[in-house]
PDB file of C-alpha atoms and ligand atoms in Angstrom:
ATOM      1  CA  UNK A 287     -31.132  -8.025   8.892  1.00  0.00           C
ATOM      2  CA  UNK A 288     -29.003  -7.790   5.759  1.00  0.00           C
ATOM      3  CA  UNK A 289     -25.650  -9.508   5.554  1.00  0.00           C
ATOM      4  CA  UNK A 290     -23.460  -6.409   5.948  1.00  0.00           C
ATOM      5  CA  UNK A 291     -25.200  -5.581   9.217  1.00  0.00           C
ATOM      6  CA  UNK A 292     -24.948  -9.201  10.338  1.00  0.00           C
ATOM      7  CA  UNK A 293     -21.228  -9.341   9.521  1.00  0.00           C
ATOM      8  CA  UNK A 294     -20.603  -6.153  11.486  1.00  0.00           C
ATOM      9  CA  UNK A 295     -22.575  -7.369  14.493  1.00  0.00           C
ATOM     10  CA  UNK A 296     -20.621 -10.633  14.561  1.00  0.00           C
ATOM     11  CA  UNK A 297     -17.278  -8.811  14.311  1.00  0.00           C
ATOM     12  CA  UNK A 298     -18.133  -6.237  16.964  1.00  0.00           C
ATOM     13  CA  UNK A 299     -19.150  -9.020  19.343  1.00  0.00           C
ATOM     14  CA  UNK A 300     -15.813 -10.738  18.984  1.00  0.00           C
ATOM     15  CA  UNK A 301     -13.479  -7.739  18.790  1.00  0.00           C
ATOM     16  CA  UNK A 302     -11.992  -6.422  22.050  1.00  0.00           C
ATOM     17  CA  UNK A 303     -13.451  -3.005  22.862  1.00  0.00           C
ATOM     18  CA  UNK A 304     -10.109  -1.200  22.614  1.00  0.00           C
ATOM     19  CA  UNK A 305      -9.562  -2.195  18.974  1.00  0.00           C
ATOM     20  CA  UNK A 306     -11.158  -0.018  16.311  1.00  0.00           C
ATOM     21  CA  UNK A 307     -12.443  -1.011  12.883  1.00  0.00           C
ATOM     22  CA  UNK A 308     -11.527   0.563   9.567  1.00  0.00           C
ATOM     23  CA  UNK A 309     -14.084  -0.814   7.110  1.00  0.00           C
ATOM     24  CA  UNK A 310     -12.220  -1.128   3.816  1.00  0.00           C
ATOM     25  CA  UNK A 311     -14.702   0.034   1.188  1.00  0.00           C
ATOM     26  CA  UNK A 312     -12.571   0.000  -1.994  1.00  0.00           C
ATOM     27  CA  UNK A 313     -14.675  -1.158  -4.989  1.00  0.00           C
ATOM     28  CA  UNK A 314     -17.879  -1.036  -2.882  1.00  0.00           C
ATOM     29  CA  UNK A 315     -20.817   1.170  -3.797  1.00  0.00           C
ATOM     30  CA  UNK A 316     -21.890   4.179  -1.713  1.00  0.00           C
ATOM     31  CA  UNK A 317     -25.054   2.202  -0.871  1.00  0.00           C
ATOM     32  CA  UNK A 318     -22.998  -0.597   0.680  1.00  0.00           C
ATOM     33  CA  UNK A 319     -20.972   1.943   2.655  1.00  0.00           C
ATOM     34  CA  UNK A 320     -24.178   3.544   3.856  1.00  0.00           C
ATOM     35  CA  UNK A 321     -25.456   0.192   5.114  1.00  0.00           C
ATOM     36  CA  UNK A 322     -22.271  -0.271   7.111  1.00  0.00           C
ATOM     37  CA  UNK A 323     -22.497   3.302   8.394  1.00  0.00           C
ATOM     38  CA  UNK A 324     -26.076   2.722   9.521  1.00  0.00           C
ATOM     39  CA  UNK A 325     -24.945  -0.465  11.254  1.00  0.00           C
ATOM     40  CA  UNK A 326     -22.612   1.672  13.382  1.00  0.00           C
ATOM     41  CA  UNK A 327     -19.268   1.930  11.563  1.00  0.00           C
ATOM     42  CA  UNK A 328     -17.919   5.436  11.113  1.00  0.00           C
ATOM     43  CA  UNK A 329     -14.434   4.875   9.733  1.00  0.00           C
ATOM     44  CA  UNK A 330     -13.818   3.680   6.196  1.00  0.00           C
ATOM     45  CA  UNK A 331     -10.620   2.966   4.298  1.00  0.00           C
ATOM     46  CA  UNK A 332      -9.853   3.458   0.620  1.00  0.00           C
ATOM     47  CA  UNK A 333      -6.634   2.734  -1.236  1.00  0.00           C
ATOM     48  CA  UNK A 334      -7.115   5.305  -3.994  1.00  0.00           C
ATOM     49  CA  UNK A 335      -7.441   9.022  -3.405  1.00  0.00           C
ATOM     50  CA  UNK A 336      -9.948   9.637  -6.195  1.00  0.00           C
ATOM     51  CA  UNK A 337     -12.275   6.874  -5.034  1.00  0.00           C
ATOM     52  CA  UNK A 338     -12.004   8.162  -1.470  1.00  0.00           C
ATOM     53  CA  UNK A 339     -12.883  11.714  -2.509  1.00  0.00           C
ATOM     54  CA  UNK A 340     -15.814  10.570  -4.641  1.00  0.00           C
ATOM     55  CA  UNK A 341     -17.313   8.486  -1.842  1.00  0.00           C
ATOM     56  CA  UNK A 342     -16.725  11.195   0.720  1.00  0.00           C
ATOM     57  CA  UNK A 343     -18.717  13.576  -1.470  1.00  0.00           C
ATOM     58  CA  UNK A 344     -21.574  11.087  -1.823  1.00  0.00           C
ATOM     59  CA  UNK A 345     -21.862  10.024   1.813  1.00  0.00           C
ATOM     60  CA  UNK A 346     -22.623  11.556   5.244  1.00  0.00           C
ATOM     61  CA  UNK A 347     -20.201  14.068   6.772  1.00  0.00           C
ATOM     62  CA  UNK A 348     -19.850  11.983   9.926  1.00  0.00           C
ATOM     63  CA  UNK A 349     -17.597   9.449   8.189  1.00  0.00           C
ATOM     64  CA  UNK A 350     -13.838   9.430   8.807  1.00  0.00           C
ATOM     65  CA  UNK A 351     -11.930   8.422   5.699  1.00  0.00           C
ATOM     66  CA  UNK A 352      -8.557   6.710   5.953  1.00  0.00           C
ATOM     67  CA  UNK A 353      -6.235   6.492   2.989  1.00  0.00           C
ATOM     68  CA  UNK A 354      -4.596   3.052   3.152  1.00  0.00           C
ATOM     69  CA  UNK A 355      -2.939   2.785  -0.284  1.00  0.00           C
ATOM     70  CA  UNK A 356       0.278   4.227  -1.689  1.00  0.00           C
ATOM     71  CA  UNK A 357       0.045   8.005  -2.094  1.00  0.00           C
ATOM     72  CA  UNK A 358       1.657   9.584  -5.154  1.00  0.00           C
ATOM     73  CA  UNK A 359       3.010  13.096  -4.734  1.00  0.00           C
ATOM     74  CA  UNK A 360       0.651  14.538  -7.342  1.00  0.00           C
ATOM     75  CA  UNK A 361      -2.331  13.375  -5.251  1.00  0.00           C
ATOM     76  CA  UNK A 362      -1.185  14.847  -1.925  1.00  0.00           C
ATOM     77  CA  UNK A 363      -3.413  17.899  -2.267  1.00  0.00           C
ATOM     78  CA  UNK A 364      -6.569  15.844  -2.761  1.00  0.00           C
ATOM     79  CA  UNK A 365      -5.567  13.348  -0.065  1.00  0.00           C
ATOM     80  CA  UNK A 366      -5.066  16.091   2.521  1.00  0.00           C
ATOM     81  CA  UNK A 367      -8.359  17.693   1.525  1.00  0.00           C
ATOM     82  CA  UNK A 368     -10.412  14.522   1.898  1.00  0.00           C
ATOM     83  CA  UNK A 369      -8.765  12.061   4.297  1.00  0.00           C
ATOM     84  CA  UNK A 370      -8.755  12.375   8.064  1.00  0.00           C
ATOM     85  CA  UNK A 371      -5.925   9.857   8.393  1.00  0.00           C
ATOM     86  CA  UNK A 372      -3.243   8.882   5.884  1.00  0.00           C
ATOM     87  CA  UNK A 373      -2.141   5.413   7.021  1.00  0.00           C
ATOM     88  CA  UNK A 374       0.238   4.806   4.144  1.00  0.00           C
ATOM     89  CA  UNK A 375       3.053   7.325   4.608  1.00  0.00           C
ATOM     90  CA  UNK A 376       6.087   5.506   3.242  1.00  0.00           C
ATOM     91  CA  UNK A 377       8.832   8.140   3.014  1.00  0.00           C
ATOM     92  CA  UNK A 378      10.170  11.177   4.842  1.00  0.00           C
ATOM     93  CA  UNK A 379       9.773  13.156   1.650  1.00  0.00           C
ATOM     94  CA  UNK A 380       6.050  12.341   1.492  1.00  0.00           C
ATOM     95  CA  UNK A 381       5.661  13.280   5.147  1.00  0.00           C
ATOM     96  CA  UNK A 382       7.136  16.712   4.381  1.00  0.00           C
ATOM     97  CA  UNK A 383       4.873  17.195   1.370  1.00  0.00           C
ATOM     98  CA  UNK A 384       1.784  16.275   3.389  1.00  0.00           C
ATOM     99  CA  UNK A 385       2.829  18.708   6.119  1.00  0.00           C
ATOM    100  CA  UNK A 386       3.301  21.640   3.704  1.00  0.00           C
ATOM    101  CA  UNK A 387       0.025  20.917   1.977  1.00  0.00           C
ATOM    102  CA  UNK A 388      -1.847  20.609   5.285  1.00  0.00           C
ATOM    103  CA  UNK A 389      -0.382  23.975   6.363  1.00  0.00           C
ATOM    104  CA  UNK A 390      -1.559  25.493   3.100  1.00  0.00           C
ATOM    105  CA  UNK A 391      -5.059  24.045   3.662  1.00  0.00           C
ATOM    106  CA  UNK A 392      -4.937  25.161   7.306  1.00  0.00           C
ATOM    107  CA  UNK A 393      -5.680  21.717   8.667  1.00  0.00           C
ATOM    108  CA  UNK A 394      -4.053  19.185  10.952  1.00  0.00           C
ATOM    109  CA  UNK A 395      -3.785  15.722   9.461  1.00  0.00           C
ATOM    110  CA  UNK A 396      -3.086  12.459  11.264  1.00  0.00           C
ATOM    111  CA  UNK A 397      -0.629  10.064   9.637  1.00  0.00           C
ATOM    112  CA  UNK A 398       0.688   6.576  10.261  1.00  0.00           C
ATOM    113  CA  UNK A 399       4.086   5.384   9.090  1.00  0.00           C
ATOM    114  CA  UNK A 400       3.688   2.309   6.907  1.00  0.00           C
ATOM    115  CA  UNK A 401       6.302  -0.340   7.629  1.00  0.00           C
ATOM    116  CA  UNK A 402       7.266  -3.038   5.159  1.00  0.00           C
ATOM    117  CA  UNK A 403       7.024  -6.334   7.062  1.00  0.00           C
ATOM    118  CA  UNK A 404       5.960  -8.759   4.302  1.00  0.00           C
ATOM    119  CA  UNK A 405       7.920 -10.993   1.981  1.00  0.00           C
ATOM    120  CA  UNK A 406       6.361  -9.433  -1.114  1.00  0.00           C
ATOM    121  CA  UNK A 407       8.349  -6.589  -2.619  1.00  0.00           C
ATOM    122  CA  UNK A 408       5.216  -5.055  -4.097  1.00  0.00           C
ATOM    123  CA  UNK A 409       4.208  -3.758  -0.698  1.00  0.00           C
ATOM    124  CA  UNK A 410       5.590  -0.343   0.118  1.00  0.00           C
ATOM    125  CA  UNK A 411       6.702   1.176   3.376  1.00  0.00           C
ATOM    126  CA  UNK A 412       9.693   2.052   5.523  1.00  0.00           C
ATOM    127  CA  UNK A 413      11.955  -0.843   6.423  1.00  0.00           C
ATOM    128  CA  UNK A 414      12.183  -1.786  10.089  1.00  0.00           C
ATOM    129  CA  UNK A 415      15.769  -0.476  10.044  1.00  0.00           C
ATOM    130  CA  UNK A 416      14.714   2.887   8.672  1.00  0.00           C
ATOM    131  CA  UNK A 417      12.189   3.299  11.469  1.00  0.00           C
ATOM    132  CA  UNK A 418      14.801   2.298  14.043  1.00  0.00           C
ATOM    133  CA  UNK A 419      17.509   4.549  12.629  1.00  0.00           C
ATOM    134  CA  UNK A 420      15.452   7.709  12.324  1.00  0.00           C
ATOM    135  CA  UNK A 421      15.269  10.371  14.999  1.00  0.00           C
ATOM    136  CA  UNK A 422      11.504  10.734  14.938  1.00  0.00           C
ATOM    137  CA  UNK A 423      11.494  13.156  17.850  1.00  0.00           C
ATOM    138  CA  UNK A 424      13.193  15.845  15.779  1.00  0.00           C
ATOM    139  CA  UNK A 425      11.216  14.861  12.680  1.00  0.00           C
ATOM    140  CA  UNK A 426       7.957  15.225  14.574  1.00  0.00           C
ATOM    141  CA  UNK A 427       9.095  18.545  16.032  1.00  0.00           C
ATOM    142  CA  UNK A 428       9.680  19.895  12.530  1.00  0.00           C
ATOM    143  CA  UNK A 429       6.146  19.074  11.406  1.00  0.00           C
ATOM    144  CA  UNK A 430       3.586  21.792  12.043  1.00  0.00           C
ATOM    145  CA  UNK A 431       0.438  20.258  10.569  1.00  0.00           C
ATOM    146  CA  UNK A 432       1.018  16.503  10.657  1.00  0.00           C
ATOM    147  CA  UNK A 433       0.605  14.360  13.750  1.00  0.00           C
ATOM    148  CA  UNK A 434       2.407  11.019  13.524  1.00  0.00           C
ATOM    149  CA  UNK A 435      -0.065   8.741  15.304  1.00  0.00           C
ATOM    150  CA  UNK A 436       1.554   5.334  14.979  1.00  0.00           C
ATOM    151  CA  UNK A 437       2.515   2.566  12.578  1.00  0.00           C
ATOM    152  CA  UNK A 438       0.724   0.518   9.923  1.00  0.00           C
ATOM    153  CA  UNK A 439       1.722  -2.762   8.295  1.00  0.00           C
ATOM    154  CA  UNK A 440       0.498  -5.493   5.954  1.00  0.00           C
ATOM    155  CA  UNK A 441       1.555  -9.083   6.602  1.00  0.00           C
ATOM    156  CA  UNK A 442       2.643 -11.503   3.878  1.00  0.00           C
ATOM    157  CA  UNK A 443      -0.048 -13.025   1.713  1.00  0.00           C
ATOM    158  CA  UNK A 444       0.458 -16.634   2.808  1.00  0.00           C
ATOM    159  CA  UNK A 445      -1.263 -19.571   4.493  1.00  0.00           C
ATOM    160  CA  UNK A 446       1.650 -19.814   6.891  1.00  0.00           C
ATOM    161  CA  UNK A 447       0.104 -18.240   9.959  1.00  0.00           C
ATOM    162  CA  UNK A 448       3.311 -18.614  11.979  1.00  0.00           C
ATOM    163  CA  UNK A 449       4.981 -16.348   9.458  1.00  0.00           C
ATOM    164  CA  UNK A 450       2.125 -13.837   9.677  1.00  0.00           C
ATOM    165  CA  UNK A 451       2.286 -13.896  13.466  1.00  0.00           C
ATOM    166  CA  UNK A 452       6.012 -13.293  13.541  1.00  0.00           C
ATOM    167  CA  UNK A 453       5.630 -10.322  11.169  1.00  0.00           C
ATOM    168  CA  UNK A 454       2.922  -8.789  13.354  1.00  0.00           C
ATOM    169  CA  UNK A 455       5.046  -9.454  16.426  1.00  0.00           C
ATOM    170  CA  UNK A 456       8.010  -7.591  14.910  1.00  0.00           C
ATOM    171  CA  UNK A 457       5.813  -4.656  13.986  1.00  0.00           C
ATOM    172  CA  UNK A 458       4.262  -4.571  17.431  1.00  0.00           C
ATOM    173  CA  UNK A 459       7.683  -4.558  19.074  1.00  0.00           C
ATOM    174  CA  UNK A 460       8.839  -1.802  16.719  1.00  0.00           C
ATOM    175  CA  UNK A 461       5.738   0.240  17.571  1.00  0.00           C
ATOM    176  CA  UNK A 462       6.350   0.008  21.314  1.00  0.00           C
ATOM    177  CA  UNK A 463      10.082   0.694  21.010  1.00  0.00           C
ATOM    178  CA  UNK A 464       9.540   3.672  18.721  1.00  0.00           C
ATOM    179  CA  UNK A 465       6.900   5.134  21.014  1.00  0.00           C
ATOM    180  CA  UNK A 466       9.261   4.875  23.983  1.00  0.00           C
ATOM    181  CA  UNK A 467      12.322   6.087  22.116  1.00  0.00           C
ATOM    182  CA  UNK A 468      10.801   9.020  20.229  1.00  0.00           C
ATOM    183  CA  UNK A 469       7.190   9.779  20.981  1.00  0.00           C
ATOM    184  CA  UNK A 470       6.910   9.889  24.769  1.00  0.00           C
ATOM    185  CA  UNK A 471       6.083  13.602  24.473  1.00  0.00           C
ATOM    186  CA  UNK A 472       3.511  13.037  21.737  1.00  0.00           C
ATOM    187  CA  UNK A 473       0.362  11.706  23.389  1.00  0.00           C
ATOM    188  CA  UNK A 474      -1.285  10.935  20.074  1.00  0.00           C
ATOM    189  CA  UNK A 475       1.199   8.222  19.068  1.00  0.00           C
ATOM    190  CA  UNK A 476      -1.232   5.461  20.062  1.00  0.00           C
ATOM    191  CA  UNK A 477      -2.157   3.529  16.919  1.00  0.00           C
ATOM    192  CA  UNK A 478      -0.920   0.238  15.536  1.00  0.00           C
ATOM    193  CA  UNK A 479      -2.901  -0.532  12.378  1.00  0.00           C
ATOM    194  CA  UNK A 480      -2.507  -4.197  11.488  1.00  0.00           C
ATOM    195  CA  UNK A 481      -4.805  -7.073  10.601  1.00  0.00           C
ATOM    196  CA  UNK A 482      -7.060  -7.689   7.597  1.00  0.00           C
ATOM    197  CA  UNK A 483      -9.985 -10.079   7.025  1.00  0.00           C
ATOM    198  CA  UNK A 484      -7.801 -13.194   6.917  1.00  0.00           C
ATOM    199  CA  UNK A 485      -5.486 -12.432   9.818  1.00  0.00           C
ATOM    200  CA  UNK A 486      -7.133  -9.912  12.142  1.00  0.00           C
ATOM    201  CA  UNK A 487      -7.375 -12.301  15.106  1.00  0.00           C
ATOM    202  CA  UNK A 488      -3.624 -12.879  15.039  1.00  0.00           C
ATOM    203  CA  UNK A 489      -3.021  -9.134  14.694  1.00  0.00           C
ATOM    204  CA  UNK A 490      -5.236  -8.384  17.699  1.00  0.00           C
ATOM    205  CA  UNK A 491      -3.427 -11.083  19.666  1.00  0.00           C
ATOM    206  CA  UNK A 492      -0.157  -9.345  18.864  1.00  0.00           C
ATOM    207  CA  UNK A 493      -1.323  -5.903  19.966  1.00  0.00           C
ATOM    208  CA  UNK A 494      -3.154  -4.280  17.051  1.00  0.00           C
ATOM    209  CA  UNK A 495      -5.262  -1.234  17.976  1.00  0.00           C
ATOM    210  CA  UNK A 496      -6.911  -0.897  14.559  1.00  0.00           C
ATOM    211  CA  UNK A 497      -7.903  -3.552  12.027  1.00  0.00           C
ATOM    212  CA  UNK A 498      -8.607  -2.867   8.352  1.00  0.00           C
ATOM    213  CA  UNK A 499     -11.252  -5.270   7.106  1.00  0.00           C
ATOM    214  CA  UNK A 500     -13.137  -5.315   3.822  1.00  0.00           C
ATOM    215  CA  UNK A 501     -14.115  -8.846   2.794  1.00  0.00           C
ATOM    216  CA  UNK A 502     -15.205  -9.738   6.305  1.00  0.00           C
ATOM    217  CA  UNK A 503     -17.803  -6.960   6.236  1.00  0.00           C
ATOM    218  CA  UNK A 504     -18.815  -6.633   2.594  1.00  0.00           C
ATOM    219  CA  UNK A 505     -18.100 -10.122   1.211  1.00  0.00           C
ATOM    220  CA  UNK A 506     -15.666 -11.069  -1.559  1.00  0.00           C
ATOM    221  CA  UNK A 507     -14.555  -8.258  -3.853  1.00  0.00           C
ATOM    222  CA  UNK A 508     -15.279  -8.706  -7.539  1.00  0.00           C
ATOM    223  CA  UNK A 509     -11.882  -8.590  -9.257  1.00  0.00           C
ATOM    224  CA  UNK A 510     -11.854  -6.104 -12.118  1.00  0.00           C
TER     225      UNK A 510
HETATM  226  C1  PLP B 859      -7.804  -4.124   0.679  1.00  0.00           C
HETATM  227  C2  PLP B 859      -7.017  -3.784   1.888  1.00  0.00           C
HETATM  228  C3  PLP B 859      -7.408  -4.250   3.160  1.00  0.00           C
HETATM  229  C4  PLP B 859      -8.610  -5.133   3.415  1.00  0.00           C
HETATM  230  O1  PLP B 859      -8.516  -6.372   2.817  1.00  0.00           O
HETATM  231  P1  PLP B 859      -9.571  -7.538   3.168  1.00  0.00           P
HETATM  232  O2  PLP B 859      -8.805  -8.771   2.929  1.00  0.00           O
HETATM  233  O3  PLP B 859     -10.717  -7.353   2.215  1.00  0.00           O
HETATM  234  O4  PLP B 859      -9.978  -7.357   4.574  1.00  0.00           O
HETATM  235  C5  PLP B 859      -6.641  -3.864   4.251  1.00  0.00           C
HETATM  236  N1  PLP B 859      -5.550  -3.088   4.127  1.00  0.00           N
HETATM  237  C6  PLP B 859      -5.144  -2.618   2.918  1.00  0.00           C
HETATM  238  C7  PLP B 859      -3.929  -1.756   2.859  1.00  0.00           C
HETATM  239  C8  PLP B 859      -5.852  -2.961   1.766  1.00  0.00           C
HETATM  240  O5  PLP B 859      -5.435  -2.497   0.578  1.00  0.00           O
END
């Protein structure tokens, strides 16, 4: 058994059955993705639209592609055409642009709202306050081709696991409150995407429904 398959088997054994895996394949070759696909993973995440579209074209149709990196407005068309989920929606304006483009392409696209929970300012997303202060019920009602399916967040890059846990806990609370407050009539608001290779166990502990792991499956990324 090769190491990608072994890594996946080990993860699947340990992960609770109700938590899904997004295999983060940025910088990995189509061959590596194919190995992971053959080992049973069907959802892959990319942080750049062009790389996502190129891999989608080179790989089996049965793969679901998630966009997990910041989406620029000039790439919305390509993102809507190739992704099945956009996890990194970080503004109301972007949400509207995705909706119009999806209507034009006659498709329904699932989106997550990215929330900024980390210390680092480089990470994008809505603030917790913005999520709390927005009437998402009327927002969602105004969208014809986007389904808001939940929240996504990235914890601080730190060795302080108490800090990471408290960030995940805040996001998890926000997810449950927002679902109750605004999405009780939207049955598809069910996803809390949090947890990466270094912190996925804590994220799952705190209520994650979807982890995004790259290194854990494919090994260390070569930095370019
Ligand atoms: C790269 C990336 C991941 C995966 O990181 P690993 O540490 O390799 O698991 C998860 N989420 C986002 C948004 C990423 O950009």
